[in-house]
CSV table of C-alpha atoms in Angstrom, one decimal:
chain,number,residue,atom,x,y,z
A,81,MET,CA,-112.2,-57.5,-112.3
A,82,PRO,CA,-109.8,-59.1,-109.8
A,83,PRO,CA,-109.8,-57.8,-106.1
A,84,PRO,CA,-106.9,-55.6,-105.1
A,85,PRO,CA,-104.0,-57.3,-103.3
A,86,PRO,CA,-104.1,-57.1,-99.5
A,87,GLN,CA,-102.2,-54.3,-98.0
A,88,PRO,CA,-99.3,-55.3,-95.7
A,89,GLN,CA,-99.9,-54.8,-92.0
A,90,PRO,CA,-97.6,-52.6,-90.1
A,91,PRO,CA,-95.4,-54.5,-87.6
A,92,ARG,CA,-96.8,-54.6,-84.1
A,93,LYS,CA,-94.9,-52.9,-81.4
A,94,PRO,CA,-93.8,-55.3,-78.6
A,95,GLN,CA,-95.9,-54.8,-75.5
A,96,PRO,CA,-93.8,-53.8,-72.4
A,97,LEU,CA,-93.8,-56.5,-69.7
A,98,ARG,CA,-95.9,-55.7,-66.8
A,99,LYS,CA,-94.3,-55.8,-63.4
A,100,PRO,CA,-96.1,-58.2,-61.1
A,101,HIS,CA,-97.8,-56.6,-58.2
A,102,PRO,CA,-96.0,-57.2,-54.9
A,103,PRO,CA,-98.0,-59.6,-52.7
A,104,ARG,CA,-100.1,-57.9,-50.2
A,105,LEU,CA,-98.9,-58.4,-46.6
A,106,PRO,CA,-101.2,-58.6,-43.7
A,107,PRO,CA,-101.1,-55.9,-41.2
A,108,GLN,CA,-98.1,-55.8,-38.9
A,109,HIS,CA,-100.0,-56.9,-35.8
A,110,LEU,CA,-101.2,-60.0,-37.7
A,111,ARG,CA,-97.9,-61.1,-39.0
A,112,PRO,CA,-96.2,-64.1,-37.3
A,113,PRO,CA,-92.9,-63.3,-35.5
A,114,LEU,CA,-89.8,-63.8,-37.5
A,115,PRO,CA,-87.7,-66.8,-36.5
A,116,LEU,CA,-84.5,-66.0,-34.7
A,117,GLN,CA,-81.5,-66.3,-36.8
A,118,ARG,CA,-78.8,-68.6,-35.5
A,119,GLN,CA,-75.4,-67.0,-35.0
A,120,PHE,CA,-72.8,-69.3,-36.4
A,121,PRO,CA,-69.2,-68.9,-35.2
A,122,GLN,CA,-66.8,-67.5,-37.6
A,123,THR,CA,-64.9,-70.0,-39.7
A,124,SER,CA,-61.3,-69.9,-40.7
A,125,ALA,CA,-62.3,-68.2,-43.9
A,126,VAL,CA,-63.4,-65.0,-42.2
A,127,ILE,CA,-60.9,-64.9,-39.3
A,128,SER,CA,-58.6,-62.0,-39.4
A,129,TRP,CA,-55.0,-62.5,-40.7
A,130,ARG,CA,-53.6,-61.9,-37.2
A,131,LYS,CA,-55.5,-64.9,-35.8
A,132,MET,CA,-54.3,-67.0,-38.8
A,133,LEU,CA,-50.7,-66.0,-38.1
A,134,PHE,CA,-51.2,-66.8,-34.4
A,135,TRP,CA,-52.6,-70.2,-35.2
A,136,LYS,CA,-49.8,-71.0,-37.6
A,137,SER,CA,-47.1,-70.0,-35.1
A,138,SER,CA,-48.7,-71.8,-32.2
A,139,PRO,CA,-47.3,-75.3,-31.4
A,140,PRO,CA,-49.7,-78.2,-31.7
A,141,TYR,CA,-51.2,-79.7,-28.6
A,142,PRO,CA,-49.2,-82.6,-27.3
A,143,THR,CA,-50.8,-86.0,-28.0
A,144,PRO,CA,-51.0,-88.2,-24.9
A,145,SER,CA,-48.7,-91.2,-25.2
A,146,PHE,CA,-49.6,-94.5,-23.7
A,147,SER,CA,-46.1,-95.8,-23.9
A,148,SER,CA,-44.5,-93.4,-21.4
A,149,PRO,CA,-41.7,-94.7,-19.3
A,150,THR,CA,-43.8,-94.2,-16.1
A,151,LEU,CA,-46.7,-96.3,-17.4
A,152,SER,CA,-44.3,-98.9,-18.8
A,153,SER,CA,-42.4,-99.2,-15.5
A,154,SER,CA,-45.7,-99.4,-13.5
A,155,LEU,CA,-46.9,-102.3,-15.7
A,156,HIS,CA,-43.6,-104.1,-15.4
A,157,ARG,CA,-43.7,-103.7,-11.6
A,158,LEU,CA,-47.2,-105.0,-11.4
A,159,SER,CA,-46.4,-107.9,-13.6
A,160,SER,CA,-43.4,-108.7,-11.4
A,161,GLN,CA,-45.5,-108.4,-8.3
A,162,LEU,CA,-48.1,-110.8,-9.6
A,163,LYS,CA,-45.4,-113.3,-10.5
A,164,ASP,CA,-44.0,-113.1,-7.0
A,165,TRP,CA,-47.5,-113.6,-5.4
A,166,LYS,CA,-48.2,-116.6,-7.6
A,167,GLU,CA,-44.9,-118.2,-6.7
A,168,ALA,CA,-45.6,-117.7,-3.0
A,169,PHE,CA,-49.0,-119.1,-3.5
A,170,GLY,CA,-47.6,-122.2,-5.2
A,171,LEU,CA,-45.2,-122.9,-2.3
A,172,PHE,CA,-48.2,-123.7,-0.2
A,173,ASP,CA,-49.7,-126.0,-2.7
A,174,ARG,CA,-48.8,-129.4,-1.2
A,175,VAL,CA,-51.3,-131.4,-3.4
A,176,GLY,CA,-50.2,-130.2,-6.9
A,177,ASP,CA,-53.6,-128.9,-8.1
A,178,ASN,CA,-52.7,-125.2,-8.1
A,179,MET,CA,-54.9,-124.6,-5.1
A,180,VAL,CA,-54.4,-124.1,-1.4
A,181,GLY,CA,-56.5,-124.8,1.6
A,182,PHE,CA,-58.7,-122.3,3.3
A,183,ASN,CA,-56.7,-122.7,6.5
A,184,GLN,CA,-53.5,-121.7,4.5
A,185,VAL,CA,-54.8,-118.3,3.2
A,186,ALA,CA,-53.9,-116.3,6.3
A,187,ASP,CA,-50.3,-117.8,6.3
A,188,ILE,CA,-49.9,-116.9,2.6
A,189,MET,CA,-51.0,-113.3,3.2
A,190,ARG,CA,-48.6,-113.0,6.1
A,191,ALA,CA,-45.8,-114.5,4.0
A,192,LEU,CA,-46.5,-111.7,1.4
A,193,GLY,CA,-46.0,-109.0,4.0
A,194,GLN,CA,-49.5,-108.5,5.2
A,195,ASN,CA,-50.8,-108.9,8.7
A,196,PRO,CA,-54.5,-109.8,8.7
A,197,THR,CA,-56.1,-111.3,11.7
A,198,ASN,CA,-57.6,-114.8,11.5
A,199,LYS,CA,-61.0,-113.1,12.0
A,200,ASP,CA,-60.4,-110.9,9.0
A,201,VAL,CA,-59.4,-113.8,6.8
A,202,LYS,CA,-62.5,-115.8,7.8
A,203,ALA,CA,-64.7,-112.9,6.9
A,204,ILE,CA,-63.1,-112.6,3.5
A,205,LEU,CA,-63.6,-116.3,2.9
A,206,GLY,CA,-67.3,-115.9,3.8
A,207,ASN,CA,-67.1,-117.2,7.4
A,208,PRO,CA,-66.7,-120.9,6.6
A,209,SER,CA,-67.2,-123.6,9.2
A,210,ALA,CA,-64.4,-125.4,10.8
A,211,ASP,CA,-64.9,-128.3,8.5
A,212,ASP,CA,-64.8,-126.1,5.4
A,213,MET,CA,-61.6,-124.4,6.7
A,214,ALA,CA,-60.0,-127.8,6.9
A,215,THR,CA,-61.2,-129.3,3.6
A,216,LYS,CA,-62.0,-126.6,1.1
A,217,ARG,CA,-59.4,-125.3,-1.3
A,218,ILE,CA,-59.1,-122.1,-3.3
A,219,ALA,CA,-57.3,-121.2,-6.6
A,220,PHE,CA,-55.0,-118.3,-7.2
A,221,ASP,CA,-57.6,-116.4,-9.3
A,222,ALA,CA,-60.0,-116.4,-6.3
A,223,PHE,CA,-57.2,-115.7,-3.8
A,224,LEU,CA,-56.0,-112.6,-5.6
A,225,PRO,CA,-59.0,-110.4,-4.9
A,226,MET,CA,-58.9,-111.4,-1.3
A,227,LEU,CA,-55.3,-110.4,-1.0
A,228,SER,CA,-56.1,-107.1,-2.7
A,229,THR,CA,-58.8,-106.5,-0.1
A,230,VAL,CA,-56.3,-107.0,2.7
A,231,VAL,CA,-53.6,-104.9,1.0
A,232,ASN,CA,-56.0,-102.0,0.5
A,233,ALA,CA,-57.8,-102.3,3.8
A,234,PRO,CA,-58.0,-98.9,5.6
A,235,GLY,CA,-56.7,-98.4,9.1
A,236,LYS,CA,-54.0,-101.0,8.9
A,237,GLY,CA,-51.5,-100.9,11.7
A,238,THR,CA,-48.1,-99.6,10.9
A,239,TYR,CA,-44.7,-100.4,12.4
A,240,ASP,CA,-44.9,-97.4,14.7
A,241,ASP,CA,-48.4,-98.5,15.9
A,242,TYR,CA,-47.0,-101.8,17.0
A,243,VAL,CA,-44.1,-100.1,18.7
A,244,GLU,CA,-46.4,-97.8,20.6
A,245,GLY,CA,-48.5,-100.8,21.7
A,246,LEU,CA,-45.5,-102.6,23.1
A,247,ARG,CA,-44.3,-99.5,24.8
A,248,VAL,CA,-47.3,-99.7,27.1
A,249,PHE,CA,-45.8,-102.9,28.7
A,250,ASP,CA,-42.3,-101.4,28.9
A,251,LYS,CA,-42.2,-100.6,32.7
A,252,GLU,CA,-38.5,-99.7,32.7
A,253,GLY,CA,-38.7,-97.5,29.6
A,254,ASN,CA,-35.6,-99.1,28.1
A,255,GLY,CA,-37.1,-100.5,24.9
A,256,THR,CA,-37.7,-104.0,26.2
A,257,VAL,CA,-40.6,-106.0,27.5
A,258,MET,CA,-40.6,-109.2,29.4
A,259,GLY,CA,-41.3,-112.2,27.2
A,260,ALA,CA,-43.4,-113.9,29.8
A,261,GLU,CA,-45.7,-110.9,30.1
A,262,LEU,CA,-45.9,-110.6,26.3
A,263,ARG,CA,-46.9,-114.3,26.1
A,264,ILE,CA,-49.8,-113.6,28.6
A,265,VAL,CA,-50.9,-110.6,26.5
A,266,LEU,CA,-50.9,-112.6,23.2
A,267,SER,CA,-52.9,-115.5,24.8
A,268,THR,CA,-55.5,-113.4,26.6
A,269,LEU,CA,-56.1,-110.1,24.8
A,270,GLY,CA,-57.7,-109.4,21.4
A,271,GLU,CA,-57.6,-112.3,19.0
A,272,LYS,CA,-56.1,-114.9,21.3
A,273,MET,CA,-53.2,-116.9,19.9
A,274,THR,CA,-52.5,-120.5,20.7
A,275,GLU,CA,-49.5,-121.7,22.6
A,276,SER,CA,-47.9,-123.1,19.4
A,277,GLU,CA,-48.5,-119.8,17.6
A,278,ILE,CA,-46.9,-117.9,20.4
A,279,ASP,CA,-43.9,-120.2,20.5
A,280,ALA,CA,-43.4,-119.8,16.7
A,281,LEU,CA,-43.6,-116.0,17.1
A,282,MET,CA,-41.3,-115.7,20.1
A,283,THR,CA,-38.6,-118.0,18.8
A,284,GLY,CA,-35.3,-116.2,18.8
A,285,GLN,CA,-36.8,-113.0,20.1
A,286,GLU,CA,-36.0,-113.3,23.9
A,287,ASP,CA,-32.5,-112.6,25.2
A,288,GLU,CA,-30.8,-114.4,28.1
A,289,ASN,CA,-32.9,-112.4,30.6
A,290,GLY,CA,-36.2,-113.4,28.9
A,291,SER,CA,-36.7,-109.8,27.6
A,292,VAL,CA,-37.8,-108.8,24.1
A,293,ASN,CA,-36.3,-105.8,22.4
A,294,TYR,CA,-39.1,-104.1,20.4
A,295,GLU,CA,-37.2,-101.1,19.1
């Protein structure tokens, strides 16, 4: 006799998913301190509409321009001044090598409106010997920083300073000094001038009475 057929098994009910247990935290006093959260500034996405309207209505910041008339005129003036200086420098070049002698540097500076003493010029040249002053030569590129030193030297005497200095020798108070007395002063006080230098300086300055009008 054959065995009875197997009985169908009833369908199994799905088992509900178990919720995982939350991890156990250590006690509060054993927990590490929480890191400080960085506060980021608000971006344009979260700025209020009033600020957005203000930004849109505000004019943009001006961009600095390097082609302003003031800068352009200053550069043009500097270029013109350098050209004048170089031309004056070239007038003293008697050899044709684009250089001048050490003993001509003071004269060039005076021709350019400066009034350095011979002592100052020698110091700028490095206190050369008499032979070096007579034989050594200098190019314009090396002369230019020396001229700049004289131009920017502090405490340079002004026209009023010279007038006040001459007024000391004005015994009559009439704006004149005696040429003979001025010659003595120039040859004996301060940086003494030679007789030929004094003659060149005084040429055309004395009137028929031998006086020099300094005002």
